[in-house]
Amino acid sequence: MNRTSRHLRGTAIAGAMATTLTLAPDAAARTPTLAVAAPTATVTLVFDKNQGDPTDSRLSVHQGTKLWAAYRAGSGTGTTDDCARARGWLPNGNWRIKVKTPTYNGSLIKGYAVHLQDMKCSKGTRTRTEMFIHSEMNRDGSQGSSEARRWDGTSDYRSNGCVKLDPTDIKKVFRLLNRIGWPTHLRVVA
């Protein structure tokens, strides 16, 4: 553990102890050997949009200050207008995660998918609906034979606005988040 990590951990423990003493001074006085566990760091999922090439953006997984992983991801067809229906990238903000499943069976999206809440675009002129983090695959996660179900390379990072990952990468995201814990939101930044 490096010096900065030890400092942050020490600060967190000190803060928790101070909270305990403030909220329950009598209990703390009666229990001088009270041990306070370090709080578990929050898991955060961040989509960082690349202004120069929206199809070469990054989806990253953080836990507290630790970066667990970062993956190439795209959103939209190349335009940075988040109000452009079916071609603009995902608007900035905190998108609540509604559903996460490795066996999604929608009419267009199948397999590993994270369904996001509806949100207004930056101008407030359009509500972006049916937004996901997904890839191109069959419902069981395998590759299909049609274009919509088969990953062919970098051109497949284009989407109708959803965050789109390589099939191997979205499976890695699910495995990692199943292990360390799922966040409640996707944070989208530019």
CSV table of C-alpha atoms in Angstrom, one decimal:
chain,number,residue,atom,x,y,z
A,1,MET,CA,0.0,0.0,0.0
A,2,ASN,CA,1.6,3.3,-1.0
A,3,ARG,CA,1.8,6.4,1.2
A,4,THR,CA,-1.2,8.2,-0.4
A,5,SER,CA,-3.4,5.1,-0.1
A,6,ARG,CA,-2.4,4.7,3.6
A,7,HIS,CA,-3.2,8.3,4.2
A,8,LEU,CA,-6.6,8.1,2.5
A,9,ARG,CA,-7.4,4.9,4.4
A,10,GLY,CA,-6.3,6.5,7.7
A,11,THR,CA,-8.4,9.6,7.0
A,12,ALA,CA,-11.5,7.4,6.3
A,13,ILE,CA,-11.0,5.4,9.5
A,14,ALA,CA,-10.5,8.6,11.4
A,15,GLY,CA,-13.7,10.1,9.9
A,16,ALA,CA,-15.7,7.0,10.7
A,17,MET,CA,-14.4,7.0,14.3
A,18,ALA,CA,-15.2,10.7,14.7
A,19,THR,CA,-18.7,10.0,13.4
A,20,THR,CA,-19.2,7.2,15.8
A,21,LEU,CA,-18.0,9.3,18.7
A,22,THR,CA,-20.3,12.2,17.6
A,23,LEU,CA,-23.4,10.1,17.1
A,24,ALA,CA,-23.0,7.8,20.1
A,25,PRO,CA,-20.6,9.3,22.7
A,26,ASP,CA,-22.1,7.2,25.5
A,27,ALA,CA,-21.7,3.9,23.6
A,28,ALA,CA,-18.2,4.8,22.6
A,29,ALA,CA,-17.3,5.6,26.2
A,30,ARG,CA,-18.7,2.3,27.4
A,31,THR,CA,-16.8,0.4,24.7
A,32,PRO,CA,-13.3,1.8,24.6
A,33,THR,CA,-12.1,-1.1,22.4
A,34,LEU,CA,-14.7,-0.3,19.7
A,35,ALA,CA,-13.2,-1.2,16.3
A,36,VAL,CA,-14.4,0.7,13.3
A,37,ALA,CA,-14.1,-1.1,9.9
A,38,ALA,CA,-12.9,1.0,7.0
A,39,PRO,CA,-15.8,1.9,4.7
A,40,THR,CA,-16.0,0.1,1.4
A,41,ALA,CA,-15.1,2.4,-1.4
A,42,THR,CA,-17.9,3.1,-3.9
A,43,VAL,CA,-17.8,1.5,-7.3
A,44,THR,CA,-18.2,4.0,-10.1
A,45,LEU,CA,-18.8,3.4,-13.8
A,46,VAL,CA,-17.7,6.3,-16.0
A,47,PHE,CA,-18.1,6.9,-19.7
A,48,ASP,CA,-15.6,9.5,-20.8
A,49,LYS,CA,-16.5,10.9,-24.2
A,50,ASN,CA,-13.8,11.6,-26.8
A,51,GLN,CA,-14.6,14.9,-28.5
A,52,GLY,CA,-12.3,14.1,-31.4
A,53,ASP,CA,-13.8,10.7,-32.1
A,54,PRO,CA,-16.9,9.6,-30.2
A,55,THR,CA,-16.4,6.0,-31.4
A,56,ASP,CA,-13.0,5.9,-29.5
A,57,SER,CA,-14.2,7.0,-26.1
A,58,ARG,CA,-13.6,5.1,-22.8
A,59,LEU,CA,-15.7,3.2,-20.3
A,60,SER,CA,-13.9,2.8,-17.0
A,61,VAL,CA,-14.5,1.0,-13.7
A,62,HIS,CA,-13.3,2.7,-10.5
A,63,GLN,CA,-13.6,1.7,-6.8
A,64,GLY,CA,-12.8,4.8,-4.7
A,65,THR,CA,-9.5,6.1,-6.1
A,66,LYS,CA,-8.5,2.8,-7.7
A,67,LEU,CA,-9.0,2.4,-11.5
A,68,TRP,CA,-9.9,-1.3,-12.1
A,69,ALA,CA,-10.2,-1.3,-15.8
A,70,ALA,CA,-10.8,0.9,-18.9
A,71,TYR,CA,-12.2,-0.2,-22.2
A,72,ARG,CA,-12.6,1.4,-25.6
A,73,ALA,CA,-16.3,2.3,-26.2
A,74,GLY,CA,-18.3,4.3,-28.7
A,75,SER,CA,-21.5,6.3,-28.6
A,76,GLY,CA,-23.4,7.6,-31.5
A,77,THR,CA,-22.4,7.6,-35.2
A,78,GLY,CA,-19.7,10.3,-34.9
A,79,THR,CA,-21.7,13.4,-34.0
A,80,THR,CA,-21.3,15.1,-30.7
A,81,ASP,CA,-24.8,16.5,-30.7
A,82,ASP,CA,-26.4,14.6,-27.7
A,83,CYS,CA,-29.9,15.7,-28.9
A,84,ALA,CA,-29.6,14.1,-32.3
A,85,ARG,CA,-32.0,11.2,-32.3
A,86,ALA,CA,-30.5,7.8,-33.2
A,87,ARG,CA,-27.1,9.2,-34.0
A,88,GLY,CA,-25.9,11.6,-31.3
A,89,TRP,CA,-23.9,10.4,-28.4
A,90,LEU,CA,-25.1,9.9,-24.8
A,91,PRO,CA,-25.8,13.2,-22.9
A,92,ASN,CA,-23.6,14.0,-19.9
A,93,GLY,CA,-25.0,13.3,-16.5
A,94,ASN,CA,-25.6,10.5,-14.0
A,95,TRP,CA,-27.7,7.8,-15.7
A,96,ARG,CA,-29.5,5.4,-13.3
A,97,ILE,CA,-29.0,1.8,-14.1
A,98,LYS,CA,-32.4,0.2,-14.5
A,99,VAL,CA,-31.5,-3.4,-15.5
A,100,LYS,CA,-28.3,-5.4,-16.0
A,101,THR,CA,-28.4,-8.8,-17.5
A,102,PRO,CA,-26.2,-11.1,-19.6
A,103,THR,CA,-29.3,-12.5,-21.5
A,104,TYR,CA,-31.2,-9.4,-22.6
A,105,ASN,CA,-33.7,-10.2,-25.4
A,106,GLY,CA,-34.8,-6.9,-26.9
A,107,SER,CA,-35.7,-6.5,-30.6
A,108,LEU,CA,-32.4,-4.8,-31.4
A,109,ILE,CA,-30.2,-5.4,-28.4
A,110,LYS,CA,-29.4,-8.9,-27.2
A,111,GLY,CA,-27.1,-10.6,-24.7
A,112,TYR,CA,-25.0,-8.6,-22.2
A,113,ALA,CA,-26.8,-5.3,-21.7
A,114,VAL,CA,-27.2,-2.6,-19.1
A,115,HIS,CA,-30.4,-0.6,-19.6
A,116,LEU,CA,-30.2,3.0,-18.5
A,117,GLN,CA,-32.9,5.4,-17.4
A,118,ASP,CA,-34.4,8.0,-19.9
A,119,MET,CA,-32.7,11.4,-19.8
A,120,LYS,CA,-33.2,14.8,-21.5
A,121,CYS,CA,-30.4,15.9,-23.8
A,122,SER,CA,-28.3,19.0,-23.0
A,123,LYS,CA,-30.7,21.4,-24.7
A,124,GLY,CA,-33.7,19.8,-23.1
A,125,THR,CA,-35.4,19.5,-26.5
A,126,ARG,CA,-35.4,15.7,-26.6
A,127,THR,CA,-35.6,12.8,-24.1
A,128,ARG,CA,-33.1,10.1,-25.0
A,129,THR,CA,-34.8,6.7,-24.4
A,130,GLU,CA,-33.9,3.1,-24.8
A,131,MET,CA,-30.2,3.8,-24.0
A,132,PHE,CA,-27.9,0.9,-23.1
A,133,ILE,CA,-24.4,-0.3,-22.5
A,134,HIS,CA,-24.2,-3.2,-24.9
A,135,SER,CA,-22.4,-5.0,-27.8
A,136,GLU,CA,-23.3,-7.0,-30.8
A,137,MET,CA,-24.2,-10.6,-30.0
A,138,ASN,CA,-26.9,-13.2,-29.6
A,139,ARG,CA,-29.0,-13.5,-26.5
A,140,ASP,CA,-26.6,-16.1,-25.1
A,141,GLY,CA,-23.6,-13.9,-25.6
A,142,SER,CA,-22.3,-15.8,-28.7
A,143,GLN,CA,-21.6,-14.2,-32.0
A,144,GLY,CA,-24.3,-14.4,-34.7
A,145,SER,CA,-24.1,-14.4,-38.5
A,146,SER,CA,-26.1,-11.2,-39.2
A,147,GLU,CA,-24.5,-7.7,-38.9
A,148,ALA,CA,-26.5,-6.8,-35.9
A,149,ARG,CA,-25.3,-9.9,-34.0
A,150,ARG,CA,-21.7,-10.1,-35.3
A,151,TRP,CA,-18.8,-7.9,-34.1
A,152,ASP,CA,-16.7,-7.0,-37.2
A,153,GLY,CA,-14.2,-4.5,-35.7
A,154,THR,CA,-13.8,-0.8,-35.1
A,155,SER,CA,-16.7,0.3,-37.2
A,156,ASP,CA,-19.0,-1.6,-34.8
A,157,TYR,CA,-18.3,0.9,-32.0
A,158,ARG,CA,-20.9,3.1,-33.8
A,159,SER,CA,-24.3,3.1,-32.2
A,160,ASN,CA,-27.6,5.0,-32.1
A,161,GLY,CA,-26.4,6.7,-29.0
A,162,CYS,CA,-25.9,3.8,-26.6
A,163,VAL,CA,-22.5,3.0,-25.1
A,164,LYS,CA,-21.1,0.2,-27.3
A,165,LEU,CA,-18.3,-2.2,-26.3
A,166,ASP,CA,-16.4,-5.1,-28.0
A,167,PRO,CA,-18.2,-8.3,-26.9
A,168,THR,CA,-15.1,-9.6,-25.0
A,169,ASP,CA,-14.9,-6.3,-23.1
A,170,ILE,CA,-18.6,-6.1,-22.0
A,171,LYS,CA,-18.2,-9.7,-20.7
A,172,LYS,CA,-15.2,-8.5,-18.7
A,173,VAL,CA,-17.1,-5.6,-17.3
A,174,PHE,CA,-19.9,-7.9,-16.1
A,175,ARG,CA,-17.4,-10.3,-14.5
A,176,LEU,CA,-15.6,-7.4,-12.7
A,177,LEU,CA,-18.7,-5.7,-11.5
A,178,ASN,CA,-20.2,-9.0,-10.4
A,179,ARG,CA,-17.1,-9.4,-8.3
A,180,ILE,CA,-16.6,-5.9,-6.8
A,181,GLY,CA,-20.2,-4.7,-6.8
A,182,TRP,CA,-22.4,-2.9,-9.3
A,183,PRO,CA,-22.8,0.9,-9.2
A,184,THR,CA,-26.3,2.4,-9.2
A,185,HIS,CA,-25.4,4.9,-12.0
A,186,LEU,CA,-23.3,5.4,-15.1
A,187,ARG,CA,-21.6,8.8,-15.0
A,188,VAL,CA,-21.1,10.3,-18.5
A,189,VAL,CA,-18.5,13.1,-18.9
A,190,ALA,CA,-16.9,14.9,-21.8
